[in-house]
Coordinates of C-alpha atoms and ligand atoms in Angstrom, one line a residue:
M1 CA -16.6 -19.4 7.1
T2 CA -20.1 -20.7 7.8
R3 CA -20.3 -22.9 10.8
S4 CA -22.3 -26.0 10.0
I5 CA -23.5 -28.3 12.8
A6 CA -20.8 -30.4 14.4
L7 CA -22.8 -33.5 13.6
T8 CA -22.7 -32.9 9.8
S9 CA -19.0 -32.3 9.9
A10 CA -18.4 -35.3 12.0
L11 CA -20.4 -37.6 9.8
L12 CA -18.4 -36.4 6.8
L13 CA -15.1 -36.7 8.6
G14 CA -15.5 -39.9 10.5
T15 CA -15.5 -39.8 14.2
I16 CA -17.3 -37.9 17.0
F17 CA -15.6 -37.3 20.3
W18 CA -17.6 -35.1 22.7
G19 CA -19.1 -33.2 19.8
V20 CA -15.6 -32.4 18.4
V21 CA -14.3 -33.8 15.1
S22 CA -11.3 -36.2 15.6
A23 CA -7.8 -35.6 14.3
K24 CA -8.1 -37.9 11.2
A25 CA -10.0 -35.3 9.1
D26 CA -8.9 -34.3 5.6
P27 CA -8.2 -30.6 5.7
A28 CA -9.5 -30.1 2.1
Q29 CA -12.7 -31.7 3.1
I30 CA -13.0 -29.6 6.3
Y31 CA -12.4 -26.5 4.1
S32 CA -15.1 -27.4 1.7
T33 CA -17.6 -28.1 4.5
E34 CA -16.8 -25.3 6.9
C35 CA -15.0 -22.5 5.0
A36 CA -15.8 -22.5 1.3
A37 CA -19.2 -20.8 1.5
C38 CA -17.5 -17.6 2.6
H39 CA -13.9 -17.9 1.4
G40 CA -14.7 -19.5 -2.0
A41 CA -14.5 -23.1 -3.2
D42 CA -11.2 -22.1 -4.9
R43 CA -9.9 -20.3 -1.7
L44 CA -9.8 -17.1 -3.6
G45 CA -12.2 -15.2 -1.4
G46 CA -15.9 -14.4 -1.4
T47 CA -17.6 -12.6 1.4
G48 CA -14.5 -13.5 3.4
P49 CA -10.9 -12.9 2.3
A50 CA -8.8 -15.2 0.1
L51 CA -7.1 -18.0 2.1
I52 CA -3.9 -18.6 0.1
P53 CA -0.2 -18.5 1.1
E54 CA 0.3 -15.2 -0.6
T55 CA -2.2 -13.6 1.7
L56 CA -1.6 -15.7 4.8
G57 CA 2.1 -15.1 4.7
R58 CA 1.5 -12.1 6.9
M59 CA -0.1 -14.3 9.6
R60 CA 3.0 -15.7 11.2
G61 CA 3.3 -18.5 13.8
P62 CA 0.1 -19.8 15.3
N63 CA -2.0 -16.7 14.4
L64 CA -4.1 -18.5 11.8
E65 CA -4.9 -21.3 14.2
K66 CA -5.9 -18.7 16.8
V67 CA -8.3 -17.0 14.3
I68 CA -9.9 -20.4 13.3
T69 CA -10.2 -21.4 16.9
H70 CA -11.6 -18.2 18.4
G71 CA -12.9 -16.3 15.4
R72 CA -12.6 -12.6 14.8
V73 CA -14.4 -10.2 17.1
A74 CA -16.9 -7.9 15.3
T75 CA -16.6 -9.8 12.0
Q76 CA -18.6 -12.7 10.4
M77 CA -15.7 -15.0 11.2
P78 CA -17.0 -17.4 14.0
A79 CA -15.0 -19.5 16.4
F80 CA -14.6 -23.1 15.3
D81 CA -13.4 -24.5 18.6
A82 CA -16.7 -26.2 19.2
V83 CA -16.8 -27.7 15.8
L84 CA -13.2 -28.8 15.1
G85 CA -10.6 -30.5 17.2
A86 CA -7.3 -28.9 17.9
N87 CA -5.5 -31.2 15.5
D88 CA -8.0 -30.5 12.7
I89 CA -7.4 -26.8 13.2
T90 CA -3.6 -27.3 13.0
E91 CA -3.9 -29.4 9.9
L92 CA -6.4 -27.0 8.3
A93 CA -4.1 -24.0 9.0
A94 CA -1.1 -25.9 7.5
W95 CA -3.1 -26.8 4.4
L96 CA -4.2 -23.2 3.9
H97 CA -0.5 -22.3 3.7
T98 CA 0.0 -24.7 0.7
P99 CA 0.0 -23.1 -2.7
L100 CA -3.0 -23.4 -5.0
A101 CA -2.6 -26.3 -7.5
Q102 CA -3.8 -23.9 -10.2
V103 CA -4.0 -20.1 -10.2
P104 CA -6.7 -18.7 -12.5
D105 CA -5.4 -16.5 -15.3
W106 CA -7.6 -13.6 -14.1
T107 CA -8.1 -12.4 -17.6
A108 CA -9.6 -9.1 -18.6
E109 CA -12.9 -10.9 -19.0
Q110 CA -12.8 -12.4 -15.5
I111 CA -11.9 -9.0 -14.0
A112 CA -14.7 -7.3 -15.9
Q113 CA -17.2 -9.8 -14.5
T114 CA -16.4 -8.6 -11.0
R115 CA -17.3 -4.9 -11.8
W116 CA -20.0 -3.7 -9.4
F117 CA -21.6 -0.3 -9.1
D118 CA -23.4 1.0 -6.1
P119 CA -27.1 1.3 -7.1
D120 CA -27.6 4.1 -4.5
Y121 CA -24.9 6.3 -5.9
S122 CA -25.6 9.4 -7.9
A123 CA -22.9 12.0 -8.6
A124 CA -23.4 15.3 -6.7
A125 CA -23.0 18.5 -8.8
A126 CA -21.0 20.1 -6.0
P127 CA -19.6 18.9 -2.6
V128 CA -22.5 17.9 -0.3
F129 CA -20.6 19.4 2.7
D130 CA -19.3 22.9 3.6
A131 CA -15.7 21.9 4.4
D132 CA -12.8 22.6 2.1
P133 CA -12.9 19.7 -0.3
L134 CA -9.1 19.9 -0.7
N135 CA -8.5 19.7 3.0
I136 CA -10.3 16.4 3.4
T137 CA -8.2 13.7 5.1
L138 CA -9.0 10.0 4.7
V139 CA -8.2 7.7 7.6
V140 CA -7.9 4.0 6.8
E141 CA -9.3 2.0 9.7
T142 CA -7.9 -1.5 9.4
G143 CA -9.6 -2.7 12.6
D144 CA -13.0 -3.0 10.9
H145 CA -12.1 -2.2 7.3
H146 CA -13.6 1.3 7.0
V147 CA -12.4 4.7 5.9
S148 CA -13.3 7.8 7.9
V149 CA -13.6 11.0 5.9
L150 CA -12.3 14.0 8.1
D151 CA -12.8 17.7 7.6
G152 CA -9.2 18.9 7.8
D153 CA -10.2 22.1 9.6
T154 CA -12.7 21.0 12.2
F155 CA -11.7 17.3 12.4
A156 CA -15.4 16.3 12.2
V157 CA -16.0 12.9 10.6
L158 CA -18.1 13.7 7.5
D159 CA -18.6 10.0 6.4
R160 CA -17.4 6.5 7.4
F161 CA -17.6 3.9 4.7
E162 CA -16.8 0.2 4.4
T163 CA -13.8 -0.8 2.3
P164 CA -12.8 -4.2 0.9
F165 CA -11.0 -6.4 3.4
A166 CA -7.3 -5.5 4.2
V167 CA -6.6 -2.2 2.4
H168 CA -2.9 -1.7 1.7
G169 CA -0.8 1.2 0.4
G170 CA -1.9 4.7 -0.1
P171 CA -5.3 5.5 -1.7
K172 CA -4.8 7.4 -5.0
F173 CA -6.8 10.6 -5.7
S174 CA -7.9 11.9 -9.1
P175 CA -5.9 15.1 -10.0
D176 CA -8.9 17.3 -9.0
G177 CA -9.1 15.6 -5.7
R178 CA -12.8 14.5 -6.2
Y179 CA -12.4 10.8 -6.5
V180 CA -10.3 8.3 -4.5
F181 CA -9.3 4.8 -5.4
I182 CA -8.5 2.3 -2.6
M183 CA -7.0 -1.2 -3.0
S184 CA -7.1 -4.3 -0.9
R185 CA -4.6 -7.1 -0.7
D186 CA -7.2 -9.4 -2.3
G187 CA -7.0 -7.2 -5.4
W188 CA -10.3 -5.2 -5.0
V189 CA -10.2 -1.6 -6.2
Q190 CA -12.9 0.6 -4.8
K191 CA -13.8 4.0 -6.2
Y192 CA -15.3 6.6 -3.8
D193 CA -16.7 10.1 -4.7
I194 CA -15.6 12.5 -2.0
W195 CA -17.9 15.3 -3.2
S196 CA -20.9 13.0 -2.9
L197 CA -19.6 11.2 0.2
H198 CA -20.5 7.9 -1.5
Q199 CA -19.0 4.7 -2.9
V200 CA -19.1 4.6 -6.7
G201 CA -18.2 0.9 -7.3
R202 CA -15.6 -1.9 -7.1
V203 CA -13.7 -4.3 -9.3
R204 CA -11.3 -7.1 -8.5
A205 CA -8.2 -6.3 -10.6
G206 CA -6.0 -9.1 -9.1
L207 CA -6.1 -12.0 -6.8
N208 CA -3.2 -10.8 -4.6
S209 CA -2.2 -7.2 -5.1
R210 CA 0.4 -4.8 -3.8
N211 CA -0.7 -1.2 -4.5
I212 CA -2.1 1.1 -7.2
A213 CA -1.0 4.2 -9.0
I214 CA -3.0 6.7 -11.0
S215 CA -1.7 8.3 -14.2
A216 CA -0.9 12.0 -14.2
D217 CA -3.9 12.8 -16.3
G218 CA -6.1 10.9 -14.0
E219 CA -7.4 8.6 -16.8
H220 CA -5.7 5.3 -15.9
L221 CA -5.2 3.2 -12.8
A222 CA -2.5 0.6 -12.6
V223 CA -2.7 -2.3 -10.2
A224 CA 0.5 -4.2 -9.2
N225 CA -0.2 -7.9 -8.7
Y226 CA 1.6 -10.8 -7.2
L227 CA -1.1 -13.2 -8.3
P228 CA -1.4 -13.6 -11.2
M229 CA 1.9 -12.0 -12.3
T230 CA 0.4 -9.1 -14.1
L231 CA -0.1 -5.3 -14.1
S232 CA -3.8 -4.6 -14.5
L233 CA -4.7 -1.3 -16.2
L234 CA -8.1 0.1 -15.5
S235 CA -10.1 3.1 -16.7
T236 CA -10.6 5.4 -13.7
N237 CA -13.9 6.5 -15.3
D238 CA -15.8 3.3 -15.1
L239 CA -13.3 0.8 -13.7
S240 CA -13.3 -1.1 -17.1
V241 CA -10.2 -3.1 -18.0
E242 CA -8.0 -1.4 -20.5
R243 CA -5.3 -4.0 -20.5
V244 CA -3.9 -6.9 -18.5
M245 CA -0.1 -6.9 -19.0
P246 CA 1.7 -10.2 -18.3
V247 CA 5.0 -9.4 -16.5
V248 CA 7.8 -11.5 -18.0
G249 CA 11.4 -10.6 -17.9
K250 CA 13.7 -10.5 -20.9
D251 CA 14.9 -14.0 -20.1
G252 CA 11.4 -15.4 -19.9
T253 CA 11.1 -15.3 -16.1
K254 CA 7.6 -14.4 -14.9
S255 CA 7.7 -11.8 -12.2
R256 CA 5.5 -10.5 -9.4
V257 CA 5.1 -6.8 -9.4
S258 CA 6.3 -5.5 -6.0
A259 CA 4.8 -2.0 -6.5
V260 CA 3.8 0.5 -9.2
Y261 CA 4.3 4.2 -8.9
Q262 CA 3.1 7.3 -10.9
A263 CA 5.9 9.4 -12.4
P264 CA 4.0 12.6 -13.2
Q265 CA 6.7 14.5 -15.2
R266 CA 7.4 11.4 -17.3
Q267 CA 3.7 10.6 -17.9
S268 CA 4.4 7.0 -17.0
F269 CA 4.1 4.3 -14.4
I270 CA 7.3 2.8 -13.0
L271 CA 7.2 -0.8 -11.8
A272 CA 9.3 -2.6 -9.3
L273 CA 9.6 -6.3 -10.3
K274 CA 10.3 -8.9 -7.6
D275 CA 11.6 -11.8 -9.6
T276 CA 13.5 -10.4 -12.5
P277 CA 16.3 -7.8 -12.6
E278 CA 14.4 -5.2 -14.5
I279 CA 12.5 -2.0 -13.8
W280 CA 9.6 -1.3 -16.2
E281 CA 8.3 2.0 -17.4
V282 CA 4.8 2.1 -18.9
A283 CA 3.7 5.1 -20.9
T284 CA 0.4 6.6 -19.8
T285 CA -0.1 8.9 -22.8
P286 CA -0.1 8.0 -26.5
D287 CA 2.6 10.6 -27.2
A288 CA 4.9 10.0 -24.3
E289 CA 8.0 9.1 -26.2
P290 CA 9.6 12.5 -26.6
V291 CA 9.7 13.1 -22.8
Y292 CA 11.8 9.9 -22.4
E293 CA 15.3 11.4 -22.6
G294 CA 17.5 8.5 -23.4
F295 CA 14.7 6.9 -25.4
V296 CA 16.9 6.6 -28.5
H297 CA 19.8 5.4 -26.5
S298 CA 17.6 2.8 -24.9
R299 CA 16.0 1.8 -28.2
E300 CA 19.4 1.3 -29.7
K301 CA 20.2 -1.1 -27.0
G302 CA 16.9 -2.8 -27.7
M303 CA 15.4 -1.9 -24.4
I304 CA 12.2 -0.2 -25.5
E305 CA 9.5 -2.5 -26.6
A306 CA 6.1 -1.3 -27.7
I307 CA 3.4 -3.7 -26.7
P308 CA 1.0 -3.6 -29.6
S309 CA -1.3 -0.7 -28.9
S310 CA -2.6 2.3 -30.6
E311 CA -0.2 5.2 -30.6
G312 CA 2.1 4.1 -27.8
L313 CA -0.3 4.2 -24.8
F314 CA 1.0 1.6 -22.4
A315 CA 4.2 1.2 -24.4
R316 CA 6.7 -0.5 -22.1
R317 CA 10.4 0.1 -21.5
R318 CA 12.6 -2.3 -19.8
I319 CA 15.5 -1.0 -17.7
E320 CA 17.9 -3.7 -16.9
I321 CA 19.6 -3.7 -13.4
T322 CA 21.9 -6.1 -11.6
E323 CA 19.4 -7.6 -9.2
P324 CA 15.6 -7.2 -8.6
L325 CA 14.7 -4.1 -6.5
D326 CA 11.7 -4.2 -4.3
D327 CA 11.1 -0.7 -3.0
F328 CA 11.6 2.7 -4.6
F329 CA 12.1 6.3 -3.6
F330 CA 12.0 8.9 -6.5
T331 CA 13.7 12.3 -6.6
D332 CA 11.3 15.2 -7.1
D333 CA 11.9 15.5 -10.8
Y334 CA 11.5 11.7 -11.3
R335 CA 14.9 11.5 -13.1
H336 CA 16.3 9.2 -10.5
L337 CA 15.1 6.5 -8.3
M338 CA 16.7 4.9 -5.3
G339 CA 15.9 1.2 -5.0
A340 CA 16.7 -1.5 -2.4
A341 CA 16.7 -5.2 -2.6
R342 CA 15.2 -6.6 0.6
N343 CA 17.6 -8.5 2.8
T344 CA 20.8 -7.5 0.9
G345 CA 21.8 -4.3 2.6
R346 CA 22.4 -2.8 -0.8
G347 CA 20.8 0.1 -2.4
V348 CA 21.3 1.6 -5.8
V349 CA 20.5 4.8 -7.7
V350 CA 19.0 4.3 -11.2
N351 CA 19.0 7.2 -13.6
L352 CA 15.6 6.7 -15.4
N353 CA 16.6 8.9 -18.3
V354 CA 19.6 6.9 -19.4
G355 CA 18.2 3.7 -18.0
R356 CA 21.0 2.4 -15.8
E357 CA 22.4 2.2 -12.3
I358 CA 24.7 5.1 -11.5
A359 CA 25.5 4.8 -7.8
E360 CA 25.5 2.4 -4.9
L361 CA 24.2 3.2 -1.4
P362 CA 25.1 1.6 1.9
L363 CA 21.6 0.8 3.2
P364 CA 21.6 -2.0 5.8
G365 CA 18.7 -3.0 8.0
M366 CA 16.0 -3.3 5.3
P367 CA 15.4 0.4 4.3
H368 CA 11.7 1.2 3.6
L369 CA 12.4 3.6 0.8
G370 CA 8.7 3.9 -0.2
S371 CA 8.3 5.9 3.0
G372 CA 11.2 8.2 2.3
I373 CA 10.7 11.9 2.2
S374 CA 12.9 14.8 0.9
W375 CA 13.5 18.5 1.8
L376 CA 16.0 21.2 1.4
R377 CA 18.8 21.4 4.0
D378 CA 21.5 24.1 3.6
G379 CA 20.4 24.5 0.0
R380 CA 20.8 20.9 -0.8
R381 CA 18.0 18.4 -1.3
V382 CA 18.3 15.5 1.1
M383 CA 16.1 12.4 1.6
A384 CA 15.6 10.3 4.7
T385 CA 14.5 6.7 4.9
P386 CA 13.5 4.5 7.9
H387 CA 14.8 0.9 8.2
L388 CA 12.4 -1.9 9.0
K389 CA 15.1 -3.9 10.9
E390 CA 17.2 -1.3 12.6
G391 CA 16.5 1.6 15.0
M392 CA 17.9 4.3 12.7
L393 CA 17.1 6.7 9.9
S394 CA 19.5 7.3 7.0
V395 CA 19.8 10.8 5.6
I396 CA 21.2 10.9 2.0
D397 CA 22.3 13.8 -0.3
T398 CA 20.3 13.4 -3.5
E399 CA 23.0 15.0 -5.6
T400 CA 26.1 13.2 -4.4
W401 CA 24.3 10.1 -3.1
Q402 CA 26.4 10.3 0.0
L403 CA 25.1 9.2 3.3
I404 CA 25.1 12.4 5.3
Q405 CA 24.0 11.2 8.7
T406 CA 22.5 8.3 10.5
I407 CA 19.9 9.2 13.2
K408 CA 19.6 6.7 16.0
T409 CA 16.0 6.1 17.0
D410 CA 14.3 4.1 19.8
G411 CA 13.6 1.2 17.4
P412 CA 12.9 0.3 13.8
G413 CA 10.2 2.4 12.1
F414 CA 7.9 2.2 9.2
F415 CA 6.8 5.7 8.1
L416 CA 8.2 9.3 7.9
R417 CA 6.2 12.4 7.2
S418 CA 6.7 16.1 7.0
H419 CA 5.2 19.2 5.2
E420 CA 6.8 22.1 3.4
N421 CA 5.5 24.4 6.1
S422 CA 7.0 22.5 9.0
P423 CA 10.5 22.6 10.3
Y424 CA 10.2 19.0 11.6
F425 CA 9.7 15.6 10.2
W426 CA 8.0 12.8 12.2
A427 CA 9.4 9.3 12.5
D428 CA 7.5 6.4 14.2
V429 CA 9.0 3.4 16.0
F430 CA 6.9 0.5 14.8
F431 CA 8.6 -2.5 16.2
G432 CA 10.0 -3.5 19.6
P433 CA 9.5 -2.3 23.1
N434 CA 9.3 1.3 22.1
K435 CA 6.5 0.9 19.5
D436 CA 4.6 3.5 21.5
V437 CA 7.1 6.3 20.5
M438 CA 7.0 9.0 17.9
H439 CA 10.1 11.1 17.3
V440 CA 9.9 14.7 16.0
I441 CA 13.1 15.6 14.3
D442 CA 14.5 19.0 13.2
K443 CA 15.0 19.0 9.4
Q444 CA 18.1 21.2 9.6
S445 CA 20.0 20.0 12.7
L446 CA 18.7 16.4 12.3
E447 CA 18.3 16.3 16.1
I448 CA 15.4 14.7 17.8
V449 CA 13.5 17.7 19.3
K450 CA 10.8 15.7 21.0
T451 CA 9.8 12.1 21.6
L452 CA 6.0 11.7 22.1
R453 CA 4.6 8.7 23.9
P454 CA 0.8 9.5 23.8
V455 CA -0.5 6.1 24.9
P456 CA 2.1 4.1 26.8
G457 CA 2.2 0.5 25.4
A458 CA 0.1 1.3 22.3
T459 CA 1.6 1.2 18.8
V460 CA 1.8 4.8 17.5
A461 CA 2.6 5.2 13.8
H462 CA 2.1 7.1 10.5
V463 CA 1.6 10.8 10.4
E464 CA -0.3 13.1 8.0
F465 CA -0.4 16.9 7.9
T466 CA -3.4 19.1 7.2
R467 CA -3.3 21.0 3.9
D468 CA -1.5 24.1 5.4
G469 CA 0.9 22.0 7.6
S470 CA -0.5 23.5 10.8
H471 CA -1.6 20.2 12.3
A472 CA -0.2 16.7 12.4
L473 CA -2.4 13.6 12.7
V474 CA -1.0 10.5 14.4
S475 CA -2.5 7.0 14.5
V476 CA -2.7 5.0 17.7
W477 CA -2.6 1.8 15.7
E478 CA -4.7 -0.4 18.0
D479 CA -8.2 -1.9 17.7
D480 CA -9.6 0.6 20.2
G481 CA -7.2 3.2 18.8
A482 CA -7.4 6.9 17.9
V483 CA -6.2 9.6 15.6
I484 CA -4.4 12.2 17.7
V485 CA -4.3 15.7 16.3
Y486 CA -1.2 17.7 17.3
D487 CA -0.4 21.4 16.7
A488 CA 2.5 20.9 14.4
R489 CA 4.4 23.9 15.8
T490 CA 4.0 23.6 19.5
L491 CA 3.7 19.7 19.4
E492 CA 0.8 19.9 21.9
E493 CA -2.2 17.6 21.5
V494 CA -5.3 19.4 20.2
T495 CA -7.8 16.7 20.0
R496 CA -8.2 12.9 19.9
L497 CA -10.7 11.0 17.7
A498 CA -11.6 7.4 18.5
M499 CA -10.8 5.0 15.6
R500 CA -10.6 1.3 14.9
K501 CA -6.9 0.5 14.3
P502 CA -6.3 3.5 12.1
S503 CA -3.3 3.0 9.8
G504 CA -2.5 5.4 6.9
K505 CA -4.0 8.9 6.6
Y506 CA -4.1 10.9 3.4
N507 CA -4.8 14.6 2.9
V508 CA -6.3 15.3 -0.5
F509 CA -4.3 18.5 -1.1
N510 CA -0.9 17.1 0.1
K511 CA -1.4 14.0 -2.1
I512 CA -2.5 15.7 -5.4
T513 CA 0.2 18.4 -5.1
F514 CA 2.9 15.8 -4.3
S515 CA 3.8 17.7 -1.1
E516 CA 7.5 17.3 -0.4
G517 CA 6.8 15.8 3.0
T518 CA 4.6 13.0 1.9
S519 CA 5.2 9.6 0.3
H520 CA 4.5 9.5 -3.4
Ligands
LIG1 FE1 3.1 -1.4 3.2 C1 2.7 1.5 1.6 C2 5.2 -2.5 0.7 C3 3.9 -4.2 5.1 C4 1.0 -0.4 5.7 N1 3.8 -0.6 1.5 C5 3.5 0.6 1.0 C6 4.1 0.8 -0.3 C7 4.8 -0.4 -0.6 C8 4.6 -1.2 0.6 C9 5.6 -0.7 -1.8 C10 4.0 2.0 -1.2 C11 2.8 1.8 -2.1 C12 1.8 2.8 -2.2 O1 1.4 3.5 -1.1 O2 1.2 3.1 -3.3 N2 4.4 -3.0 3.0 C13 5.1 -3.3 1.9 C14 5.9 -4.5 2.1 O3 6.6 -5.0 1.2 C15 5.6 -5.0 3.4 C16 6.9 -4.7 4.3 C17 5.3 -6.5 3.5 C18 4.0 -6.8 3.0 O4 3.4 -7.7 3.6 O5 3.5 -6.3 2.0 C19 4.5 -4.0 3.9 N3 2.6 -2.1 5.1 C20 3.0 -3.3 5.6 C21 2.3 -3.5 6.9 O6 2.5 -4.5 7.6 C22 1.6 -2.3 7.2 C23 2.2 -1.6 8.4 C24 0.1 -2.7 7.7 C25 -0.8 -3.1 6.6 O7 -1.8 -2.4 6.5 O8 -0.5 -4.0 5.8 C26 1.7 -1.5 5.9 N4 2.1 0.3 3.6 C27 1.3 0.5 4.6 C28 0.6 1.8 4.5 C29 1.1 2.4 3.3 C30 2.0 1.4 2.8 C31 -0.3 2.5 5.5 C32 0.9 3.8 2.8 C33 1.7 4.8 3.4 C34 1.6 6.2 2.9 O9 1.7 7.1 3.7 O10 1.5 6.4 1.7

């Protein structure tokens, strides 16, 4: 927002009372005077983030009013308490929570117009650093919207670059680990060249987006959008738009895309749809059809539809299910997915080959399946998932789909992480009085072997391992936070790096090899 002089606002709005605008102001008018220059006349963002309910839904209670009143430290968002009265701020905040009268289509042409390339970038012929390029770990710092690039052996920070506002979900790496793509909730996709330690460019693929996925061949990037209700498909090479796919259920219902995932063996993207009881599979290779076991079966049932395209690239398959599923965990062979519908306590297993639900799972307390991990226990592959609303982890056998055990934790958690070379998995407690706790759990006995509390009172969450699994990096999720590096065997602290509200951390090797302890 730009702050104009109180007098200007006051004249526009009517009354002056001790330099503060009175309560009778029209919030739309206040917006256009005070906010539009940074946040866009259409509220869809500019140099500041979009101010629409889809984005602001995460600012609960009086938080938005607080930000307008006091501003945001270390950002360009100033305090408005000297310009606007308390009632005006309350009304403005309420108005910002009302939906837009008209949402732009955000067509391929509109997306293309946002494409921007960093004029200072030139591609290095080889990494410009001595560190192992596959043991680089990226740390997303949400405190000031940056990413730190860490050498995974020395933990030196090789670069720290600015990201678009409010990055969400895991960045996605090209299969060779050279490039990384990062997405913000306002739909910006940023491409960064790790070898050159330099940003390549950006494009706005959606107006309110959830996450991204990269195709197995590294050629295509899919962006899951809530606004508009589309899947945007980009070329990873130059961020050009390959297709904007409207998401409409078989019965004509338009749907938001909750998330998109890469299914490498299937050479496809899998989409979780929020508003229609379907899962979509989108082919990422022109000749993907033969790998879809069950393709004929599905086609007979009329469930495969090819969107007009050359040779089947981005052909779409609908899998009909009983109710919309929000959040997925995939088995390692990508034959099955576990899905949960938020707030129902019900989980299901879908066989992607035959295209139907094959089992039900008891999953109360809002499981966060996207954070699930799997490993071998007594020769059987099991998976574990945290629950966002209950202090427990569920461990499930991925052959019988039986719940093997529930592990009680000190509170509801968000993320799990392990590594094939580690006997333990790490589970945070994100919510409640014990949000400063990290449990380390034995993968075989399922017993908590250690509970770490590195900074009493500070939220501690999300773990990533180094390439060889020897060290575990933990976020102290606070504005004056840190990444703490632990010896993954002794569980002793090795070093601590100051960071601005570090959230997710992503090791290049672990991500491009689909390490069994990492989220996919
Ligand atoms: Fe996330 C991943 C959905 C809130 C931080 N989050 C994901 C993914 C999904 C998801 C589907 C997997 C996509 C991927 O990585 O490609 N997240 C949701 C929600 O539905 C939810 C509960 C509500 C929402 O507002 O969207 C939600 N998520 C949050 C947060 O509040 C978090 C803690 C802070 C933030 O930055 O928004 C948060 N989500 C993350 C992170 C990942 C993530 C750090 C990547 C984890 C990883 O290790 O891959």
